[in-house]
PDB file of C-alpha atoms and ligand atoms in Angstrom:
ATOM      1  CA  MET M   1      -0.129   0.077   0.086  1.00 95.00           C
ATOM      2  CA  ASN M   2       1.141   3.434  -1.166  1.00 98.00           C
ATOM      3  CA  ILE M   3      -0.076   6.372   0.900  1.00 98.00           C
ATOM      4  CA  VAL M   4       0.604  10.491   1.075  1.00 98.00           C
ATOM      5  CA  ILE M   5      -0.080  11.757   4.009  1.00 98.00           C
ATOM      6  CA  MET M   6      -0.394  16.093   4.015  1.00 97.00           C
ATOM      7  CA  GLY M   7      -1.518  18.294   6.879  1.00 96.00           C
ATOM      8  CA  PRO M   8      -1.430  21.419   8.387  1.00 94.00           C
ATOM      9  CA  PRO M   9       1.821  21.495  11.115  1.00 88.00           C
ATOM     10  CA  GLY M  10       0.104  20.950  14.958  1.00 88.00           C
ATOM     11  CA  VAL M  11      -2.661  18.663  12.992  1.00 92.00           C
ATOM     12  CA  GLY M  12      -0.983  15.792  14.303  1.00 90.00           C
ATOM     13  CA  LYS M  13       0.576  14.101  10.925  1.00 92.00           C
ATOM     14  CA  GLY M  14       4.082  13.073  12.705  1.00 89.00           C
ATOM     15  CA  THR M  15       2.196  11.014  15.020  1.00 91.00           C
ATOM     16  CA  GLN M  16      -0.390   9.396  12.748  1.00 96.00           C
ATOM     17  CA  SER M  17       2.349   8.898  10.337  1.00 95.00           C
ATOM     18  CA  HIS M  18       3.828   6.514  13.114  1.00 94.00           C
ATOM     19  CA  ALA M  19       0.610   5.424  13.768  1.00 95.00           C
ATOM     20  CA  VAL M  20       0.232   3.979  10.033  1.00 96.00           C
ATOM     21  CA  THR M  21       3.446   3.014   9.571  1.00 95.00           C
ATOM     22  CA  ASP M  22       3.374   0.179  11.829  1.00 94.00           C
ATOM     23  CA  SER M  23      -0.514  -1.062  11.158  1.00 95.00           C
ATOM     24  CA  LYS M  24       0.383  -1.069   7.495  1.00 95.00           C
ATOM     25  CA  GLY M  25       4.062  -2.149   7.734  1.00 94.00           C
ATOM     26  CA  VAL M  26       4.870   0.625   5.113  1.00 96.00           C
ATOM     27  CA  VAL M  27       8.109   2.417   5.464  1.00 96.00           C
ATOM     28  CA  HIS M  28       7.758   6.060   6.095  1.00 95.00           C
ATOM     29  CA  ILE M  29       9.466   8.422   3.881  1.00 94.00           C
ATOM     30  CA  SER M  30       9.836  11.772   4.868  1.00 90.00           C
ATOM     31  CA  THR M  31      11.751  14.822   3.012  1.00 85.00           C
ATOM     32  CA  GLY M  32      14.467  15.087   5.227  1.00 83.00           C
ATOM     33  CA  ASP M  33      15.203  11.098   5.791  1.00 85.00           C
ATOM     34  CA  ILE M  34      15.802  11.287   2.089  1.00 86.00           C
ATOM     35  CA  LEU M  35      17.848  14.312   2.077  1.00 86.00           C
ATOM     36  CA  ARG M  36      19.996  13.126   4.839  1.00 85.00           C
ATOM     37  CA  MET M  37      20.074   9.599   2.887  1.00 82.00           C
ATOM     38  CA  GLY M  38      20.841  11.462   0.154  1.00 80.00           C
ATOM     39  CA  ILE M  39      24.262  13.129   1.546  1.00 84.00           C
ATOM     40  CA  ARG M  40      25.399   9.941   2.612  1.00 85.00           C
ATOM     41  CA  SER M  41      25.096   7.954   0.268  1.00 81.00           C
ATOM     42  CA  GLY M  42      27.961  10.133  -1.229  1.00 81.00           C
ATOM     43  CA  SER M  43      26.176  10.336  -5.071  1.00 84.00           C
ATOM     44  CA  GLU M  44      26.572  12.864  -7.188  1.00 87.00           C
ATOM     45  CA  LEU M  45      23.164  13.630  -6.636  1.00 85.00           C
ATOM     46  CA  GLY M  46      23.795  13.546  -2.800  1.00 87.00           C
ATOM     47  CA  ARG M  47      26.815  15.698  -3.049  1.00 89.00           C
ATOM     48  CA  LYS M  48      25.025  18.754  -4.718  1.00 88.00           C
ATOM     49  CA  VAL M  49      22.269  18.897  -2.038  1.00 87.00           C
ATOM     50  CA  TYR M  50      25.302  19.305   0.013  1.00 87.00           C
ATOM     51  CA  ASP M  51      26.542  21.948  -1.701  1.00 88.00           C
ATOM     52  CA  ILE M  52      22.606  23.760  -1.726  1.00 86.00           C
ATOM     53  CA  MET M  53      22.390  22.468   1.872  1.00 81.00           C
ATOM     54  CA  THR M  54      25.479  23.935   3.347  1.00 83.00           C
ATOM     55  CA  ALA M  55      24.973  27.385   1.405  1.00 85.00           C
ATOM     56  CA  GLY M  56      21.448  27.834   3.669  1.00 79.00           C
ATOM     57  CA  ASP M  57      19.783  27.131   0.157  1.00 79.00           C
ATOM     58  CA  LEU M  58      16.228  25.512  -0.697  1.00 79.00           C
ATOM     59  CA  VAL M  59      17.009  22.607  -2.750  1.00 83.00           C
ATOM     60  CA  SER M  60      14.558  23.014  -6.111  1.00 87.00           C
ATOM     61  CA  ASP M  61      11.613  21.231  -6.998  1.00 88.00           C
ATOM     62  CA  ASP M  62      13.490  19.607 -10.040  1.00 89.00           C
ATOM     63  CA  LEU M  63      15.889  17.874  -7.516  1.00 88.00           C
ATOM     64  CA  MET M  64      13.541  17.019  -5.109  1.00 89.00           C
ATOM     65  CA  MET M  65      11.600  15.292  -7.763  1.00 90.00           C
ATOM     66  CA  GLU M  66      14.720  13.539  -8.243  1.00 89.00           C
ATOM     67  CA  LEU M  67      15.545  12.162  -4.955  1.00 90.00           C
ATOM     68  CA  VAL M  68      12.418  10.990  -4.247  1.00 92.00           C
ATOM     69  CA  LYS M  69      12.084   9.222  -7.441  1.00 91.00           C
ATOM     70  CA  ASP M  70      15.398   7.779  -6.366  1.00 88.00           C
ATOM     71  CA  ARG M  71      14.084   6.789  -3.327  1.00 90.00           C
ATOM     72  CA  LEU M  72      11.012   5.962  -4.378  1.00 93.00           C
ATOM     73  CA  SER M  73      13.114   3.088  -6.303  1.00 90.00           C
ATOM     74  CA  GLN M  74      14.589   1.098  -3.764  1.00 90.00           C
ATOM     75  CA  ASP M  75      14.051  -2.306  -2.908  1.00 93.00           C
ATOM     76  CA  ASP M  76      13.202  -1.726   1.199  1.00 93.00           C
ATOM     77  CA  VAL M  77      10.292   0.196  -0.110  1.00 94.00           C
ATOM     78  CA  LYS M  78       8.788  -2.042  -2.397  1.00 92.00           C
ATOM     79  CA  ASP M  79       5.958  -3.334  -0.224  1.00 94.00           C
ATOM     80  CA  GLY M  80       4.863   0.166   0.501  1.00 97.00           C
ATOM     81  CA  TRP M  81       5.575   3.437   1.603  1.00 97.00           C
ATOM     82  CA  LEU M  82       4.182   6.824   3.047  1.00 97.00           C
ATOM     83  CA  LEU M  83       4.923   9.852   1.737  1.00 97.00           C
ATOM     84  CA  ASP M  84       5.355  12.560   4.330  1.00 94.00           C
ATOM     85  CA  GLY M  85       6.114  16.273   3.722  1.00 90.00           C
ATOM     86  CA  PHE M  86       5.992  15.931  -0.088  1.00 93.00           C
ATOM     87  CA  PRO M  87       4.908  16.849  -2.404  1.00 95.00           C
ATOM     88  CA  ARG M  88       4.513  20.377  -1.133  1.00 91.00           C
ATOM     89  CA  THR M  89       3.135  22.338  -4.200  1.00 92.00           C
ATOM     90  CA  TYR M  90       1.100  21.867  -7.519  1.00 95.00           C
ATOM     91  CA  VAL M  91       4.359  21.364  -9.281  1.00 94.00           C
ATOM     92  CA  GLN M  92       6.032  18.469  -7.103  1.00 94.00           C
ATOM     93  CA  ALA M  93       2.246  16.978  -6.792  1.00 97.00           C
ATOM     94  CA  ASP M  94       2.440  17.342 -10.990  1.00 96.00           C
ATOM     95  CA  GLY M  95       5.991  15.872 -10.704  1.00 95.00           C
ATOM     96  CA  LEU M  96       5.383  12.796  -8.702  1.00 97.00           C
ATOM     97  CA  ILE M  97       2.631  11.811 -10.933  1.00 98.00           C
ATOM     98  CA  GLY M  98       4.322  11.910 -14.058  1.00 96.00           C
ATOM     99  CA  MET M  99       7.568  10.027 -12.169  1.00 95.00           C
ATOM    100  CA  LEU M 100       5.042   7.128 -10.495  1.00 96.00           C
ATOM    101  CA  ASP M 101       3.741   6.082 -13.837  1.00 96.00           C
ATOM    102  CA  GLU M 102       7.092   5.959 -15.001  1.00 94.00           C
ATOM    103  CA  ILE M 103       8.143   3.559 -12.276  1.00 92.00           C
ATOM    104  CA  GLY M 104       4.651   1.650 -12.443  1.00 94.00           C
ATOM    105  CA  GLN M 105       3.746   2.295  -9.018  1.00 95.00           C
ATOM    106  CA  LYS M 106       0.620   4.502  -7.838  1.00 96.00           C
ATOM    107  CA  ILE M 107      -1.200   5.965  -4.150  1.00 98.00           C
ATOM    108  CA  ASP M 108      -3.611   4.397  -2.812  1.00 98.00           C
ATOM    109  CA  ALA M 109      -4.642   6.869  -0.583  1.00 98.00           C
ATOM    110  CA  VAL M 110      -3.684  10.343  -0.075  1.00 98.00           C
ATOM    111  CA  LEU M 111      -4.816  11.117   3.195  1.00 98.00           C
ATOM    112  CA  VAL M 112      -5.001  15.164   4.356  1.00 98.00           C
ATOM    113  CA  LEU M 113      -5.385  15.977   7.799  1.00 97.00           C
ATOM    114  CA  GLN M 114      -7.805  19.203   8.494  1.00 95.00           C
ATOM    115  CA  ALA M 115      -8.534  20.852  11.774  1.00 95.00           C
ATOM    116  CA  PRO M 116      -9.691  24.603  12.788  1.00 94.00           C
ATOM    117  CA  ALA M 117      -7.003  27.776  13.000  1.00 92.00           C
ATOM    118  CA  GLU M 118      -8.270  27.936  15.838  1.00 92.00           C
ATOM    119  CA  GLU M 119      -7.063  24.725  17.133  1.00 91.00           C
ATOM    120  CA  ILE M 120      -4.092  24.695  15.575  1.00 92.00           C
ATOM    121  CA  VAL M 121      -2.878  27.776  16.920  1.00 90.00           C
ATOM    122  CA  ARG M 122      -4.509  26.742  20.614  1.00 87.00           C
ATOM    123  CA  ARG M 123      -2.517  23.754  20.444  1.00 86.00           C
ATOM    124  CA  LEU M 124       0.806  24.510  19.432  1.00 86.00           C
ATOM    125  CA  GLU M 125       1.046  27.884  21.200  1.00 84.00           C
ATOM    126  CA  GLY M 126       0.874  25.576  23.996  1.00 82.00           C
ATOM    127  CA  ARG M 127       4.224  23.773  23.370  1.00 86.00           C
ATOM    128  CA  ILE M 128       6.889  24.168  25.172  1.00 88.00           C
ATOM    129  CA  THR M 129      10.563  23.174  24.307  1.00 91.00           C
ATOM    130  CA  CYS M 130      13.217  21.810  27.161  1.00 92.00           C
ATOM    131  CA  ARG M 131      16.837  23.856  26.751  1.00 93.00           C
ATOM    132  CA  SER M 132      17.753  20.824  28.980  1.00 93.00           C
ATOM    133  CA  CYS M 133      16.935  17.501  26.864  1.00 93.00           C
ATOM    134  CA  ASN M 134      14.640  19.082  23.748  1.00 90.00           C
ATOM    135  CA  GLU M 135      11.443  16.802  24.320  1.00 89.00           C
ATOM    136  CA  VAL M 136       8.156  19.217  23.589  1.00 87.00           C
ATOM    137  CA  ALA M 137       5.496  19.247  25.916  1.00 83.00           C
ATOM    138  CA  ASN M 138       2.312  20.279  25.215  1.00 78.00           C
ATOM    139  CA  LEU M 139       1.142  22.366  27.970  1.00 75.00           C
ATOM    140  CA  THR M 140      -1.813  24.038  26.734  1.00 67.00           C
ATOM    141  CA  GLY M 141      -2.185  27.457  28.439  1.00 58.00           C
ATOM    142  CA  PHE M 142       2.095  27.897  28.913  1.00 59.00           C
ATOM    143  CA  ALA M 143       1.838  31.187  28.881  1.00 52.00           C
ATOM    144  CA  ALA M 144       0.077  31.786  31.644  1.00 54.00           C
ATOM    145  CA  VAL M 145       1.012  28.422  33.553  1.00 61.00           C
ATOM    146  CA  GLN M 146       4.628  29.051  32.841  1.00 67.00           C
ATOM    147  CA  PRO M 147       5.968  25.452  35.137  1.00 69.00           C
ATOM    148  CA  ARG M 148       9.201  25.761  36.051  1.00 79.00           C
ATOM    149  CA  PHE M 149      11.032  22.001  35.913  1.00 85.00           C
ATOM    150  CA  CYS M 150      10.676  20.271  32.535  1.00 88.00           C
ATOM    151  CA  PRO M 151       8.030  17.452  33.060  1.00 84.00           C
ATOM    152  CA  PHE M 152      10.704  14.932  31.278  1.00 89.00           C
ATOM    153  CA  CYS M 153      14.335  15.763  32.560  1.00 93.00           C
ATOM    154  CA  GLY M 154      13.513  18.133  35.502  1.00 91.00           C
ATOM    155  CA  ALA M 155      15.311  20.784  34.416  1.00 92.00           C
ATOM    156  CA  LYS M 156      14.424  24.093  35.817  1.00 92.00           C
ATOM    157  CA  GLU M 157      17.762  26.313  33.923  1.00 93.00           C
ATOM    158  CA  ASP M 158      19.455  25.957  30.528  1.00 94.00           C
ATOM    159  CA  PRO M 159      22.427  23.840  31.058  1.00 92.00           C
ATOM    160  CA  LYS M 160      24.725  25.944  28.937  1.00 93.00           C
ATOM    161  CA  ARG M 161      23.529  29.608  30.821  1.00 93.00           C
ATOM    162  CA  PRO M 162      22.726  29.379  34.453  1.00 89.00           C
ATOM    163  CA  GLY M 163      19.544  31.197  35.377  1.00 90.00           C
ATOM    164  CA  LYS M 164      18.101  30.565  31.822  1.00 92.00           C
ATOM    165  CA  PRO M 165      14.930  28.964  32.294  1.00 91.00           C
ATOM    166  CA  ALA M 166      14.886  25.781  30.856  1.00 92.00           C
ATOM    167  CA  LEU M 167      11.409  25.754  29.190  1.00 90.00           C
ATOM    168  CA  TYR M 168      10.685  28.144  26.577  1.00 89.00           C
ATOM    169  CA  GLN M 169       8.661  28.368  23.655  1.00 87.00           C
ATOM    170  CA  ARG M 170      10.368  28.276  20.537  1.00 86.00           C
ATOM    171  CA  ALA M 171       9.611  31.409  17.998  1.00 83.00           C
ATOM    172  CA  ASP M 172       8.099  28.634  15.742  1.00 80.00           C
ATOM    173  CA  ASP M 173       5.478  28.235  18.221  1.00 83.00           C
ATOM    174  CA  LYS M 174       4.122  31.973  18.216  1.00 86.00           C
ATOM    175  CA  GLU M 175       0.535  32.481  17.061  1.00 88.00           C
ATOM    176  CA  ASP M 176       2.102  35.143  13.612  1.00 89.00           C
ATOM    177  CA  THR M 177       4.549  32.566  12.723  1.00 88.00           C
ATOM    178  CA  ILE M 178       1.485  29.648  13.140  1.00 89.00           C
ATOM    179  CA  ARG M 179      -0.806  31.800  11.344  1.00 92.00           C
ATOM    180  CA  HIS M 180       1.994  32.539   8.708  1.00 90.00           C
ATOM    181  CA  ARG M 181       2.170  28.373   8.374  1.00 89.00           C
ATOM    182  CA  LEU M 182      -1.126  27.743   8.405  1.00 92.00           C
ATOM    183  CA  GLU M 183      -1.756  30.005   5.353  1.00 92.00           C
ATOM    184  CA  VAL M 184       1.649  28.393   3.353  1.00 90.00           C
ATOM    185  CA  PHE M 185      -0.448  25.385   3.534  1.00 92.00           C
ATOM    186  CA  ARG M 186      -3.718  26.278   2.234  1.00 94.00           C
ATOM    187  CA  LYS M 187      -2.214  28.730  -0.255  1.00 94.00           C
ATOM    188  CA  ARG M 188       0.231  26.175  -1.560  1.00 92.00           C
ATOM    189  CA  THR M 189      -0.056  22.676  -0.861  1.00 93.00           C
ATOM    190  CA  LEU M 190      -3.967  21.823  -0.729  1.00 96.00           C
ATOM    191  CA  PRO M 191      -3.044  23.023  -4.431  1.00 97.00           C
ATOM    192  CA  ALA M 192      -1.120  19.564  -4.116  1.00 97.00           C
ATOM    193  CA  ALA M 193      -4.116  17.645  -2.542  1.00 98.00           C
ATOM    194  CA  TRP M 194      -6.473  18.124  -5.235  1.00 98.00           C
ATOM    195  CA  ARG M 195      -3.767  17.637  -7.975  1.00 98.00           C
ATOM    196  CA  LEU M 196      -3.724  14.155  -6.504  1.00 98.00           C
ATOM    197  CA  GLU M 197      -6.963  13.887  -6.322  1.00 98.00           C
ATOM    198  CA  GLU M 198      -7.159  13.970  -9.890  1.00 98.00           C
ATOM    199  CA  ARG M 199      -5.726  10.852 -10.127  1.00 98.00           C
ATOM    200  CA  TYR M 200      -5.402   9.222  -6.549  1.00 98.00           C
ATOM    201  CA  PRO M 201      -8.464   8.540  -3.834  1.00 98.00           C
ATOM    202  CA  LEU M 202      -8.412  11.324  -1.441  1.00 98.00           C
ATOM    203  CA  TYR M 203      -9.699  11.124   2.057  1.00 98.00           C
ATOM    204  CA  GLU M 204     -10.270  14.025   4.392  1.00 98.00           C
ATOM    205  CA  ILE M 205      -9.368  13.167   8.033  1.00 98.00           C
ATOM    206  CA  ASP M 206     -11.086  15.578  10.778  1.00 97.00           C
ATOM    207  CA  GLY M 207      -8.200  15.780  12.890  1.00 95.00           C
ATOM    208  CA  LEU M 208     -10.005  17.028  16.171  1.00 94.00           C
ATOM    209  CA  GLY M 209     -10.097  14.520  19.197  1.00 92.00           C
ATOM    210  CA  THR M 210      -7.607  12.742  21.094  1.00 91.00           C
ATOM    211  CA  PRO M 211      -5.109  10.864  18.365  1.00 92.00           C
ATOM    212  CA  GLU M 212      -6.970   7.636  19.214  1.00 95.00           C
ATOM    213  CA  GLU M 213     -10.066   9.138  17.894  1.00 96.00           C
ATOM    214  CA  VAL M 214      -8.075  10.598  14.836  1.00 96.00           C
ATOM    215  CA  GLY M 215      -6.031   7.215  14.034  1.00 97.00           C
ATOM    216  CA  ALA M 216      -9.859   5.156  14.679  1.00 97.00           C
ATOM    217  CA  ARG M 217     -10.684   7.641  11.014  1.00 97.00           C
ATOM    218  CA  ILE M 218      -7.464   7.318   9.084  1.00 98.00           C
ATOM    219  CA  ALA M 219      -7.563   2.980   9.534  1.00 97.00           C
ATOM    220  CA  SER M 220     -11.451   3.226   8.607  1.00 97.00           C
ATOM    221  CA  VAL M 221     -10.379   4.353   5.530  1.00 97.00           C
ATOM    222  CA  LEU M 222      -7.553   2.221   4.897  1.00 96.00           C
ATOM    223  CA  GLY M 223      -9.628  -0.610   5.712  1.00 88.00           C
TER     224      GLY M 223
HETATM  225 ZN1  LIG K 301      14.122  18.487  30.031  1.00 81.93          ZN
END
């Protein structure tokens, strides 16, 4: 079974990806992993990626497509894969369709996780990161509560800078940034989903509720 999972930041895509790969026995393929693997392989493609990333530039659609094609053609994913974080744009979706036709594969399910913007802002705004152990906790209303100890490692201060609190809200988890990322998802990534829907079954999944409830919705469409 080949699956594509899409969704805005904070909708629970990571958690659900792991649940699906476990229950369906498919290989999780994230774009981050693909880029790292490409670099490690030492291939010509990998060197190109390394140069671009060390220069701080974004990997072009064409290069990303080559990397995805390379990854989807490998032996370990021939019994199924779950693609996470790709495609992100209409152009990439279009390229993916062409590439799959070329290598004789298809997508069995495109999963689009959705949740109202207010809910996502509420979830992400409640996220705190620990400077000591890097764990991320979900403490709704963190700004008001301001817990003093990390619930994972118990740290109170940044180990590198005494006096600085261990727990903090990442810039990525502030409301303005969240709203911007949601807008980017709506404008750039949803068109990719609708492009895939022209060729493959697409299921919009309600991302509200507990991870178990959302997981059950996904399980019911995957059969
Ligand atoms: Zn910690």
